[in-house]
């Protein structure tokens, strides 16, 4: 298990339009560090996740100053030790985007789970994506955390990654939901060759995870929900905020 932050110098930001360019830049760095394509890209890829911290500029375009990259997998954790920020780069002519983290520094995050700890307060560093299984045509995403069985949805996916039963109880901050009934965001993830934009709807709110020390630790490094390798479901400590 390993989790790092790749941090640009103060007042330095990288602008981007679609989330997939950050994913592709990180994949370049994974491969340069020694990862095999099937470990990080294929349907049977090992679990890893990332978050892009930064927000928007005055023109409404997205910007990133910090990447959080995390994995619960032992083999990927070893590779992550060798990840070089200079390899986190990708240029795309069609959308005039250029990602380059050569000037960034790596900070290793400590394991926040204490021995015998049974609860963890978190916030979403990247939106939580959970698909609506009742929709029969196409994939539709949940927009309201109060209408989702969070424990079932999150445990199902984590259990598949862990190869064992994960039994977390996941509760959302009800006061936050009352004050922020609109807590979902439409994230543009890709521009297709036919100029069609692909979106994923993600939700964000403070959560409390309750369960065993081992289940909490796995969730911390694996991320929550779906589309983790594409920049969704990365969590942070509630008391620390997003930070830089």
mmCIF file of C-alpha atoms in Angstrom:
data_model
loop_
_atom_site.group_PDB
_atom_site.id
_atom_site.type_symbol
_atom_site.label_atom_id
_atom_site.label_comp_id
_atom_site.label_asym_id
_atom_site.label_seq_id
_atom_site.Cartn_x
_atom_site.Cartn_y
_atom_site.Cartn_z
ATOM 1 C CA UNK A 1 0.000 0.000 0.000
ATOM 2 C CA UNK A 2 1.312 3.414 -0.903
ATOM 3 C CA UNK A 3 0.021 6.926 -1.447
ATOM 4 C CA UNK A 4 1.859 10.002 -2.699
ATOM 5 C CA UNK A 5 1.216 13.630 -3.603
ATOM 6 C CA UNK A 6 2.858 15.238 -6.626
ATOM 7 C CA UNK A 7 2.947 18.953 -5.848
ATOM 8 C CA UNK A 8 3.776 21.788 -8.226
ATOM 9 C CA UNK A 9 5.580 24.896 -6.906
ATOM 10 C CA UNK A 10 3.388 27.572 -5.326
ATOM 11 C CA UNK A 11 1.410 29.654 -7.839
ATOM 12 C CA UNK A 12 2.114 27.043 -10.534
ATOM 13 C CA UNK A 13 -0.895 25.359 -12.157
ATOM 14 C CA UNK A 14 -1.568 23.162 -15.173
ATOM 15 C CA UNK A 15 -4.732 23.857 -17.155
ATOM 16 C CA UNK A 16 -6.757 21.101 -18.750
ATOM 17 C CA UNK A 17 -10.185 20.523 -20.294
ATOM 18 C CA UNK A 18 -10.827 16.798 -19.979
ATOM 19 C CA UNK A 19 -9.861 14.523 -17.113
ATOM 20 C CA UNK A 20 -8.516 11.793 -19.365
ATOM 21 C CA UNK A 21 -5.399 13.810 -20.247
ATOM 22 C CA UNK A 22 -4.311 13.666 -16.589
ATOM 23 C CA UNK A 23 -5.024 9.936 -16.554
ATOM 24 C CA UNK A 24 -2.912 9.441 -19.688
ATOM 25 C CA UNK A 25 -0.074 11.519 -18.248
ATOM 26 C CA UNK A 26 -0.063 9.431 -15.053
ATOM 27 C CA UNK A 27 -0.140 6.215 -17.092
ATOM 28 C CA UNK A 28 2.989 7.405 -18.913
ATOM 29 C CA UNK A 29 4.697 7.777 -15.546
ATOM 30 C CA UNK A 30 3.492 4.364 -14.341
ATOM 31 C CA UNK A 31 4.939 2.674 -17.421
ATOM 32 C CA UNK A 32 8.204 4.626 -17.200
ATOM 33 C CA UNK A 33 8.484 3.458 -13.566
ATOM 34 C CA UNK A 34 8.164 -0.181 -14.630
ATOM 35 C CA UNK A 35 4.440 -0.989 -14.649
ATOM 36 C CA UNK A 36 3.018 -3.260 -17.329
ATOM 37 C CA UNK A 37 0.059 -2.058 -19.371
ATOM 38 C CA UNK A 38 -2.188 -4.853 -18.130
ATOM 39 C CA UNK A 39 -1.449 -3.877 -14.522
ATOM 40 C CA UNK A 40 -2.804 -0.346 -14.843
ATOM 41 C CA UNK A 41 -5.061 -0.129 -17.909
ATOM 42 C CA UNK A 42 -6.938 -3.300 -18.785
ATOM 43 C CA UNK A 43 -10.303 -4.399 -17.405
ATOM 44 C CA UNK A 44 -8.455 -6.711 -15.027
ATOM 45 C CA UNK A 45 -6.005 -3.976 -13.971
ATOM 46 C CA UNK A 46 -4.853 -3.764 -10.376
ATOM 47 C CA UNK A 47 -6.544 -1.148 -8.148
ATOM 48 C CA UNK A 48 -5.166 2.386 -8.081
ATOM 49 C CA UNK A 49 -6.745 5.824 -7.994
ATOM 50 C CA UNK A 50 -5.922 9.483 -8.310
ATOM 51 C CA UNK A 51 -7.303 12.928 -7.560
ATOM 52 C CA UNK A 52 -6.533 16.239 -9.249
ATOM 53 C CA UNK A 53 -6.564 19.140 -6.790
ATOM 54 C CA UNK A 54 -6.881 22.677 -8.104
ATOM 55 C CA UNK A 55 -10.336 23.976 -9.039
ATOM 56 C CA UNK A 56 -11.094 26.446 -11.831
ATOM 57 C CA UNK A 57 -9.641 29.690 -13.152
ATOM 58 C CA UNK A 58 -11.583 32.903 -13.886
ATOM 59 C CA UNK A 59 -12.511 31.629 -17.348
ATOM 60 C CA UNK A 60 -14.039 28.473 -15.880
ATOM 61 C CA UNK A 61 -11.295 26.184 -17.186
ATOM 62 C CA UNK A 62 -9.984 23.483 -14.867
ATOM 63 C CA UNK A 63 -6.550 23.661 -13.305
ATOM 64 C CA UNK A 64 -4.469 21.317 -11.178
ATOM 65 C CA UNK A 65 -1.601 22.013 -8.793
ATOM 66 C CA UNK A 66 -1.435 18.650 -6.991
ATOM 67 C CA UNK A 67 -2.018 15.025 -7.919
ATOM 68 C CA UNK A 68 -2.762 12.371 -5.308
ATOM 69 C CA UNK A 69 -1.948 8.834 -6.474
ATOM 70 C CA UNK A 70 -2.728 5.811 -4.321
ATOM 71 C CA UNK A 71 -2.817 2.022 -4.513
ATOM 72 C CA UNK A 72 -3.588 -0.797 -2.049
ATOM 73 C CA UNK A 73 -1.745 -3.316 -4.235
ATOM 74 C CA UNK A 74 1.703 -4.428 -3.044
ATOM 75 C CA UNK A 75 3.223 -4.790 -6.524
ATOM 76 C CA UNK A 76 1.983 -1.377 -7.690
ATOM 77 C CA UNK A 77 3.140 0.151 -4.397
ATOM 78 C CA UNK A 78 6.709 -0.955 -5.173
ATOM 79 C CA UNK A 79 6.482 0.609 -8.642
ATOM 80 C CA UNK A 80 5.013 3.813 -7.212
ATOM 81 C CA UNK A 81 8.239 4.258 -5.233
ATOM 82 C CA UNK A 82 10.041 4.849 -8.532
ATOM 83 C CA UNK A 83 7.493 7.188 -10.132
ATOM 84 C CA UNK A 84 9.217 10.250 -11.580
ATOM 85 C CA UNK A 85 7.254 13.534 -11.844
ATOM 86 C CA UNK A 86 9.161 14.331 -15.049
ATOM 87 C CA UNK A 87 7.353 11.404 -16.686
ATOM 88 C CA UNK A 88 3.888 12.758 -15.820
ATOM 89 C CA UNK A 89 3.418 14.456 -19.163
ATOM 90 C CA UNK A 90 1.090 14.383 -22.128
ATOM 91 C CA UNK A 91 0.417 16.785 -24.989
ATOM 92 C CA UNK A 92 -2.731 16.724 -27.118
ATOM 93 C CA UNK A 93 -2.954 18.737 -30.318
ATOM 94 C CA UNK A 94 -6.718 18.330 -30.825
ATOM 95 C CA UNK A 95 -7.587 20.205 -27.625
ATOM 96 C CA UNK A 96 -4.341 22.221 -27.325
ATOM 97 C CA UNK A 97 -3.562 20.780 -23.902
ATOM 98 C CA UNK A 98 -0.139 20.166 -22.402
ATOM 99 C CA UNK A 99 0.417 18.405 -19.074
ATOM 100 C CA UNK A 100 3.919 18.417 -17.621
ATOM 101 C CA UNK A 101 4.747 17.857 -13.937
ATOM 102 C CA UNK A 102 8.535 18.031 -14.384
ATOM 103 C CA UNK A 103 8.811 20.823 -11.778
ATOM 104 C CA UNK A 104 6.762 18.982 -9.162
ATOM 105 C CA UNK A 105 7.969 17.424 -5.919
ATOM 106 C CA UNK A 106 6.782 14.140 -4.431
ATOM 107 C CA UNK A 107 5.467 13.946 -0.875
ATOM 108 C CA UNK A 108 4.808 10.516 0.671
ATOM 109 C CA UNK A 109 1.611 10.362 2.717
ATOM 110 C CA UNK A 110 1.693 8.496 6.014
ATOM 111 C CA UNK A 111 -0.831 5.786 6.790
ATOM 112 C CA UNK A 112 -3.563 7.568 8.813
ATOM 113 C CA UNK A 113 -5.124 4.405 10.269
ATOM 114 C CA UNK A 114 -4.122 3.739 13.866
ATOM 115 C CA UNK A 115 -4.046 0.247 15.450
ATOM 116 C CA UNK A 116 -7.567 -0.932 16.357
ATOM 117 C CA UNK A 117 -9.142 2.174 14.805
ATOM 118 C CA UNK A 118 -12.761 1.539 13.835
ATOM 119 C CA UNK A 119 -13.949 4.773 12.205
ATOM 120 C CA UNK A 120 -12.618 7.373 9.777
ATOM 121 C CA UNK A 121 -14.012 10.764 8.762
ATOM 122 C CA UNK A 122 -13.254 11.551 5.119
ATOM 123 C CA UNK A 123 -14.057 13.965 2.337
ATOM 124 C CA UNK A 124 -13.908 13.402 -1.390
ATOM 125 C CA UNK A 125 -10.718 14.674 -3.027
ATOM 126 C CA UNK A 126 -12.224 13.535 -6.317
ATOM 127 C CA UNK A 127 -15.962 12.982 -6.899
ATOM 128 C CA UNK A 128 -17.620 9.727 -5.896
ATOM 129 C CA UNK A 129 -19.062 7.926 -8.941
ATOM 130 C CA UNK A 130 -21.743 5.266 -8.389
ATOM 131 C CA UNK A 131 -23.762 3.922 -11.289
ATOM 132 C CA UNK A 132 -27.500 3.349 -11.040
ATOM 133 C CA UNK A 133 -28.004 -0.397 -11.530
ATOM 134 C CA UNK A 134 -31.743 0.053 -12.106
ATOM 135 C CA UNK A 135 -31.148 1.750 -15.470
ATOM 136 C CA UNK A 136 -31.322 -0.793 -18.277
ATOM 137 C CA UNK A 137 -30.052 1.286 -21.212
ATOM 138 C CA UNK A 138 -26.675 2.971 -20.998
ATOM 139 C CA UNK A 139 -24.920 3.908 -17.777
ATOM 140 C CA UNK A 140 -26.571 6.452 -15.549
ATOM 141 C CA UNK A 141 -24.928 7.913 -12.480
ATOM 142 C CA UNK A 142 -26.445 8.636 -9.090
ATOM 143 C CA UNK A 143 -26.739 12.342 -8.244
ATOM 144 C CA UNK A 144 -28.018 12.206 -4.654
ATOM 145 C CA UNK A 145 -26.100 10.456 -1.886
ATOM 146 C CA UNK A 146 -29.215 10.238 0.281
ATOM 147 C CA UNK A 147 -30.784 7.902 -2.278
ATOM 148 C CA UNK A 148 -27.877 5.454 -2.513
ATOM 149 C CA UNK A 149 -27.102 2.427 -0.352
ATOM 150 C CA UNK A 150 -23.538 3.616 0.107
ATOM 151 C CA UNK A 151 -22.375 0.710 2.228
ATOM 152 C CA UNK A 152 -23.555 -1.889 -0.289
ATOM 153 C CA UNK A 153 -22.213 -0.046 -3.332
ATOM 154 C CA UNK A 154 -18.812 0.691 -1.819
ATOM 155 C CA UNK A 155 -18.336 -2.708 -0.145
ATOM 156 C CA UNK A 156 -19.209 -4.583 -3.340
ATOM 157 C CA UNK A 157 -16.435 -2.966 -5.353
ATOM 158 C CA UNK A 158 -13.851 -2.944 -2.562
ATOM 159 C CA UNK A 159 -14.499 -6.632 -1.864
ATOM 160 C CA UNK A 160 -13.786 -7.462 -5.503
ATOM 161 C CA UNK A 161 -10.489 -5.601 -5.385
ATOM 162 C CA UNK A 162 -9.472 -7.014 -2.003
ATOM 163 C CA UNK A 163 -10.414 -10.603 -2.778
ATOM 164 C CA UNK A 164 -12.252 -10.802 0.551
ATOM 165 C CA UNK A 165 -15.387 -9.401 2.150
ATOM 166 C CA UNK A 166 -15.151 -5.716 3.046
ATOM 167 C CA UNK A 167 -17.761 -4.813 5.672
ATOM 168 C CA UNK A 168 -17.737 -1.053 6.062
ATOM 169 C CA UNK A 169 -20.683 1.009 7.217
ATOM 170 C CA UNK A 170 -20.648 4.210 5.176
ATOM 171 C CA UNK A 171 -22.685 7.186 6.337
ATOM 172 C CA UNK A 172 -22.965 10.615 4.767
ATOM 173 C CA UNK A 173 -23.018 13.833 6.801
ATOM 174 C CA UNK A 174 -26.787 14.494 6.851
ATOM 175 C CA UNK A 175 -26.388 18.151 7.844
ATOM 176 C CA UNK A 176 -24.138 18.708 4.827
ATOM 177 C CA UNK A 177 -26.778 17.186 2.547
ATOM 178 C CA UNK A 178 -29.505 19.421 3.980
ATOM 179 C CA UNK A 179 -27.346 22.486 3.371
ATOM 180 C CA UNK A 180 -26.095 21.242 -0.008
ATOM 181 C CA UNK A 181 -28.907 19.343 -1.749
ATOM 182 C CA UNK A 182 -27.080 19.857 -5.062
ATOM 183 C CA UNK A 183 -23.855 17.981 -4.312
ATOM 184 C CA UNK A 184 -23.125 16.353 -7.669
ATOM 185 C CA UNK A 185 -20.966 17.598 -10.512
ATOM 186 C CA UNK A 186 -20.811 16.763 -14.216
ATOM 187 C CA UNK A 187 -17.187 15.906 -14.988
ATOM 188 C CA UNK A 188 -16.086 16.012 -18.650
ATOM 189 C CA UNK A 189 -13.775 13.024 -18.975
ATOM 190 C CA UNK A 190 -13.078 12.722 -22.704
ATOM 191 C CA UNK A 191 -13.601 14.307 -26.127
ATOM 192 C CA UNK A 192 -14.336 11.653 -28.738
ATOM 193 C CA UNK A 193 -13.103 11.816 -32.339
ATOM 194 C CA UNK A 194 -16.629 12.694 -33.458
ATOM 195 C CA UNK A 195 -16.486 15.720 -31.106
ATOM 196 C CA UNK A 196 -18.879 14.066 -28.663
ATOM 197 C CA UNK A 197 -18.088 14.783 -25.028
ATOM 198 C CA UNK A 198 -18.131 11.993 -22.451
ATOM 199 C CA UNK A 199 -19.227 12.882 -18.922
ATOM 200 C CA UNK A 200 -19.373 11.147 -15.557
ATOM 201 C CA UNK A 201 -21.523 12.446 -12.708
ATOM 202 C CA UNK A 202 -19.772 12.404 -9.357
ATOM 203 C CA UNK A 203 -20.992 13.278 -5.873
ATOM 204 C CA UNK A 204 -19.165 14.944 -3.011
ATOM 205 C CA UNK A 205 -19.880 15.173 0.722
ATOM 206 C CA UNK A 206 -18.162 14.345 4.025
ATOM 207 C CA UNK A 207 -18.471 10.653 4.916
ATOM 208 C CA UNK A 208 -17.872 8.513 7.977
ATOM 209 C CA UNK A 209 -16.477 5.025 7.354
ATOM 210 C CA UNK A 210 -16.882 2.521 10.183
ATOM 211 C CA UNK A 211 -15.376 -0.945 10.264
ATOM 212 C CA UNK A 212 -12.248 -2.889 11.034
ATOM 213 C CA UNK A 213 -8.777 -1.391 10.884
ATOM 214 C CA UNK A 214 -7.946 -3.541 7.842
ATOM 215 C CA UNK A 215 -11.100 -2.565 5.941
ATOM 216 C CA UNK A 216 -10.562 1.133 6.659
ATOM 217 C CA UNK A 217 -6.973 0.924 5.481
ATOM 218 C CA UNK A 218 -7.929 -0.831 2.249
ATOM 219 C CA UNK A 219 -10.600 1.772 1.486
ATOM 220 C CA UNK A 220 -8.121 4.591 2.151
ATOM 221 C CA UNK A 221 -5.645 3.307 -0.413
ATOM 222 C CA UNK A 222 -8.121 1.872 -2.959
ATOM 223 C CA UNK A 223 -10.632 4.742 -3.118
ATOM 224 C CA UNK A 224 -14.423 4.524 -3.117
ATOM 225 C CA UNK A 225 -16.996 3.865 -5.802
ATOM 226 C CA UNK A 226 -16.311 3.460 -9.508
ATOM 227 C CA UNK A 227 -13.943 4.928 -12.108
ATOM 228 C CA UNK A 228 -11.112 5.122 -9.553
ATOM 229 C CA UNK A 229 -8.325 4.769 -12.130
ATOM 230 C CA UNK A 230 -9.945 7.567 -14.133
ATOM 231 C CA UNK A 231 -9.816 10.124 -11.331
ATOM 232 C CA UNK A 232 -12.836 9.392 -9.112
ATOM 233 C CA UNK A 233 -13.338 8.262 -5.524
ATOM 234 C CA UNK A 234 -10.064 9.360 -3.932
ATOM 235 C CA UNK A 235 -10.607 10.289 -0.280
ATOM 236 C CA UNK A 236 -8.821 12.559 2.201
ATOM 237 C CA UNK A 237 -8.990 13.119 5.942
ATOM 238 C CA UNK A 238 -11.894 15.389 6.888
ATOM 239 C CA UNK A 239 -9.871 17.250 9.522
ATOM 240 C CA UNK A 240 -7.106 18.098 7.030
ATOM 241 C CA UNK A 241 -9.292 19.444 4.234
ATOM 242 C CA UNK A 242 -8.088 19.404 0.640
ATOM 243 C CA UNK A 243 -4.824 21.270 1.153
ATOM 244 C CA UNK A 244 -2.231 21.861 -1.546
#
